[in-house]
GROMACS .gro file of C-alpha atoms in nm:
model
  200
    1MET     CA    1  -3.040   0.098   6.412
    2THR     CA    2  -2.691   0.051   6.313
    3GLY     CA    3  -2.570  -0.107   5.999
    4TYR     CA    4  -2.471  -0.423   6.169
    5GLU     CA    5  -2.842  -0.458   6.336
    6PHE     CA    6  -2.985  -0.419   5.999
    7MET     CA    7  -2.786  -0.677   5.824
    8LYS     CA    8  -2.793  -0.918   6.087
    9ASP     CA    9  -2.982  -1.228   6.007
   10ARG     CA   10  -3.137  -1.089   5.732
   11ARG     CA   11  -3.375  -1.257   5.515
   12VAL     CA   12  -3.542  -1.163   5.167
   13ARG     CA   13  -3.792  -1.342   4.956
   14ALA     CA   14  -3.583  -1.268   4.627
   15TYR     CA   15  -3.838  -1.394   4.373
   16THR     CA   16  -4.144  -1.613   4.364
   17GLY     CA   17  -4.258  -1.780   4.050
   18THR     CA   18  -4.498  -2.058   3.937
   19HIS     CA   19  -4.285  -2.349   4.030
   20LEU     CA   20  -3.979  -2.187   4.225
   21THR     CA   21  -3.927  -1.961   4.538
   22VAL     CA   22  -3.592  -1.804   4.589
   23ASP     CA   23  -3.515  -1.671   4.957
   24PHE     CA   24  -3.182  -1.477   5.014
   25LYS     CA   25  -3.053  -1.533   5.362
   26LEU     CA   26  -2.749  -1.327   5.463
   27SER     CA   27  -2.468  -1.509   5.579
   28ARG     CA   28  -2.216  -1.324   5.752
   29ALA     CA   29  -1.962  -1.603   5.752
   30GLY     CA   30  -1.965  -1.584   5.343
   31ILE     CA   31  -1.965  -1.196   5.306
   32ARG     CA   32  -1.685  -1.204   5.603
   33ARG     CA   33  -1.456  -1.445   5.363
   34ILE     CA   34  -1.519  -1.214   5.058
   35ALA     CA   35  -1.455  -0.923   5.273
   36LEU     CA   36  -1.097  -1.051   5.387
   37GLY     CA   37  -1.009  -1.242   5.081
   38PRO     CA   38  -0.753  -1.209   4.842
   39GLU     CA   39  -0.936  -1.089   4.554
   40LEU     CA   40  -1.107  -0.793   4.722
   41ALA     CA   41  -0.757  -0.712   4.868
   42ASP     CA   42  -0.613  -0.746   4.492
   43ALA     CA   43  -0.896  -0.508   4.365
   44THR     CA   44  -0.836  -0.235   4.626
   45ARG     CA   45  -0.433  -0.227   4.571
   46SER     CA   46  -0.510  -0.231   4.209
   47ALA     CA   47  -0.720   0.089   4.250
   48VAL     CA   48  -0.463   0.262   4.448
   49VAL     CA   49  -0.168   0.191   4.249
   50TYR     CA   50  -0.308   0.230   3.895
   51ARG     CA   51  -0.539   0.484   3.969
   52ALA     CA   52  -0.472   0.680   4.267
   53MET     CA   53  -0.101   0.705   4.298
   54PRO     CA   54  -0.001   0.822   3.942
   55PHE     CA   55  -0.283   1.100   4.016
   56ALA     CA   56  -0.104   1.196   4.345
   57ILE     CA   57   0.240   1.190   4.211
   58ARG     CA   58   0.106   1.417   3.896
   59ARG     CA   59  -0.046   1.652   4.156
   60SER     CA   60   0.257   1.639   4.403
   61PRO     CA   61   0.468   1.976   4.457
   62ARG     CA   62   0.822   1.952   4.310
   63GLY     CA   63   1.107   2.118   4.511
   64GLU     CA   64   1.488   2.117   4.495
   65THR     CA   65   1.466   1.750   4.593
   66LEU     CA   66   1.219   1.485   4.434
   67ASP     CA   67   1.171   1.347   4.825
   68TYR     CA   68   0.794   1.432   4.848
   69VAL     CA   69   0.715   1.253   4.506
   70SER     CA   70   0.924   0.951   4.529
   71SER     CA   71   0.778   0.894   4.881
   72TRP     CA   72   0.442   0.753   4.778
   73ARG     CA   73   0.350   0.410   4.904
   74ALA     CA   74   0.057   0.134   4.908
   75HIS     CA   75  -0.002  -0.003   5.219
   76SER     CA   76  -0.240  -0.325   5.262
   77THR     CA   77  -0.427  -0.293   5.580
   78THR     CA   78  -0.790  -0.387   5.744
   79VAL     CA   79  -1.047  -0.144   5.814
   80THR     CA   80  -1.375  -0.226   6.026
   81LEU     CA   81  -1.731  -0.109   5.839
   82PHE     CA   82  -2.064  -0.174   5.981
   83GLY     CA   83  -1.886  -0.381   6.280
   84MET     CA   84  -1.703  -0.606   5.998
   85ARG     CA   85  -1.342  -0.632   5.887
   86ARG     CA   86  -1.260  -0.597   5.558
   87VAL     CA   87  -0.942  -0.579   5.344
   88ALA     CA   88  -0.806  -0.210   5.245
   89THR     CA   89  -0.531  -0.049   5.065
   90LYS     CA   90  -0.399   0.297   5.194
   91LEU     CA   91  -0.187   0.572   4.988
   92ILE     CA   92   0.056   0.678   5.211
   93ASN     CA   93   0.346   0.935   5.154
   94GLU     CA   94   0.635   0.895   5.383
   95SER     CA   95   0.820   1.198   5.353
   96ALA     CA   96   0.885   1.394   5.659
   97HIS     CA   97   0.707   1.730   5.541
   98ALA     CA   98   0.363   1.512   5.403
   99ALA     CA   99   0.152   1.670   5.681
  100ALA     CA  100   0.290   2.033   5.586
  101VAL     CA  101   0.257   1.988   5.192
  102GLU     CA  102  -0.106   1.846   5.264
  103TRP     CA  103  -0.227   2.083   5.540
  104GLY     CA  104   0.028   2.376   5.498
  105ARG     CA  105  -0.039   2.711   5.362
  106GLY     CA  106  -0.413   2.683   5.426
  107GLY     CA  107  -0.444   2.315   5.250
  108LYS     CA  108  -0.406   2.475   4.901
  109ALA     CA  109  -0.191   2.172   4.798
  110GLY     CA  110  -0.408   1.921   4.938
  111VAL     CA  111  -0.280   1.639   4.740
  112LEU     CA  112  -0.450   1.344   4.881
  113LYS     CA  113  -0.777   1.531   4.907
  114ALA     CA  114  -0.774   1.593   4.570
  115THR     CA  115  -0.699   1.208   4.492
  116LEU     CA  116  -0.972   1.120   4.658
  117ALA     CA  117  -1.206   1.364   4.468
  118HIS     CA  118  -1.055   1.204   4.153
  119LEU     CA  119  -1.128   0.864   4.241
  120ASN     CA  120  -1.482   0.950   4.348
  121SER     CA  121  -1.540   1.131   4.030
  122THR     CA  122  -1.406   0.853   3.813
  123SER     CA  123  -1.573   0.542   3.962
  124PRO     CA  124  -1.861   0.392   3.809
  125ILE     CA  125  -2.096   0.489   4.124
  126GLY     CA  126  -1.933   0.859   4.119
  127LEU     CA  127  -2.040   0.886   3.761
  128ALA     CA  128  -2.386   0.736   3.778
  129GLN     CA  129  -2.469   0.985   4.052
  130ALA     CA  130  -2.329   1.271   3.910
  131ALA     CA  131  -2.526   1.187   3.574
  132ALA     CA  132  -2.865   1.137   3.795
  133ARG     CA  133  -2.794   1.498   3.990
  134ALA     CA  134  -2.752   1.666   3.643
  135ASN     CA  135  -3.038   1.831   3.453
  136TRP     CA  136  -2.985   1.720   3.105
  137ASN     CA  137  -3.101   1.948   2.825
  138PRO     CA  138  -3.026   1.810   2.496
  139ASP     CA  139  -3.073   2.165   2.350
  140LEU     CA  140  -2.767   2.270   2.501
  141HIS     CA  141  -2.579   1.996   2.381
  142PRO     CA  142  -2.633   1.988   2.015
  143ARG     CA  143  -2.519   1.667   1.823
  144GLY     CA  144  -2.356   1.631   1.481
  145PRO     CA  145  -2.308   1.330   1.271
  146GLY     CA  146  -2.266   1.010   1.422
  147GLY     CA  147  -2.363   1.176   1.750
  148ARG     CA  148  -2.048   1.376   1.826
  149PHE     CA  149  -2.069   1.682   2.031
  150VAL     CA  150  -2.115   2.038   1.829
  151PRO     CA  151  -1.978   2.329   2.003
  152ARG     CA  152  -2.306   2.594   2.035
  153SER     CA  153  -2.140   2.888   1.892
  154THR     CA  154  -2.052   2.704   1.570
  155ILE     CA  155  -2.212   2.732   1.211
  156GLN     CA  156  -2.286   2.393   1.226
  157ALA     CA  157  -2.482   2.440   1.567
  158VAL     CA  158  -2.678   2.732   1.436
  159GLY     CA  159  -2.785   2.520   1.108
  160GLN     CA  160  -2.898   2.226   1.299
  161THR     CA  161  -3.117   2.490   1.514
  162LEU     CA  162  -3.247   2.643   1.221
  163SER     CA  163  -3.331   2.323   1.060
  164LYS     CA  164  -3.519   2.215   1.397
  165SER     CA  165  -3.728   2.530   1.363
  166GLN     CA  166  -3.783   2.478   0.964
  167ARG     CA  167  -3.896   2.137   1.074
  168ARG     CA  168  -4.139   2.260   1.314
  169ARG     CA  169  -4.289   2.543   1.065
  170ARG     CA  170  -4.292   2.285   0.787
  171ARG     CA  171  -4.518   2.037   1.038
  172ARG     CA  172  -4.719   2.336   1.133
  173ARG     CA  173  -4.799   2.438   0.764
  174ALA     CA  174  -4.889   2.091   0.704
  175GLU     CA  175  -5.141   2.069   0.990
  176THR     CA  176  -5.287   2.381   0.859
  177MET     CA  177  -5.288   2.268   0.501
  178MET     CA  178  -5.471   1.971   0.621
  179GLU     CA  179  -5.720   2.174   0.828
  180LEU     CA  180  -5.799   2.384   0.530
  181VAL     CA  181  -5.839   2.067   0.321
  182SER     CA  182  -6.092   1.912   0.568
  183GLN     CA  183  -6.286   2.285   0.603
  184GLU     CA  184  -6.295   2.298   0.198
  185ALA     CA  185  -6.438   1.954   0.223
  186GLN     CA  186  -6.684   2.009   0.475
  187ASN     CA  187  -6.816   2.351   0.291
  188TRP     CA  188  -6.837   2.146  -0.035
  189GLU     CA  189  -7.041   1.881   0.104
  190LYS     CA  190  -7.272   2.135   0.297
  191SER     CA  191  -7.322   2.331  -0.055
  192VAL     CA  192  -7.399   1.979  -0.221
  193ARG     CA  193  -7.649   1.893   0.049
  194GLY     CA  194  -7.815   2.223   0.024
  195ARG     CA  195  -7.875   2.208  -0.335
  196ARG     CA  196  -7.985   1.821  -0.320
  197GLY     CA  197  -8.208   1.907  -0.041
  198GLY     CA  198  -8.007   1.756   0.241
  199ARG     CA  199  -7.902   1.438   0.012
  200LEU     CA  200  -7.547   1.358  -0.100
   0.00000   0.00000   0.00000
């Protein structure tokens, strides 16, 4: 099943309450208006001009001339995804040797490839996916006063680890003392009962 067939005339019960029921019916005409609208065009152009292009310029190799570095352009266009056209902005290098820089020498420069990886890693969706994949272990990331990160090998980090173990030891010691006190109380109760013939 393609994305177009899955989304076509989709209807979902979004909320059911005591006095209210909300149904969502997909309006492809409404989504088309948004997908081709000026707001989305401005958002895509902004992402390319303010996030992708500066990164690509920083990564660009510099030779005797600045022909490659100065040839980056943002080009507004449309693309088709899931059977629907939507606005997009492409980052294009118009220099004569752009392909040689991108794929030459085994693709070592790979400016566009690195730029795309940068965009994906710094977008909110990319960050959320990376956080979901990461196995977080708080012991490997000790925190200092105010939640600041403390490097593992510093005196402060070692002190924090020691204070954790001391707290554990104190807790254990307190539990042991409580057990001893309750055991002494039971022994005293038994001895008193024995002297009084089973009565306290």
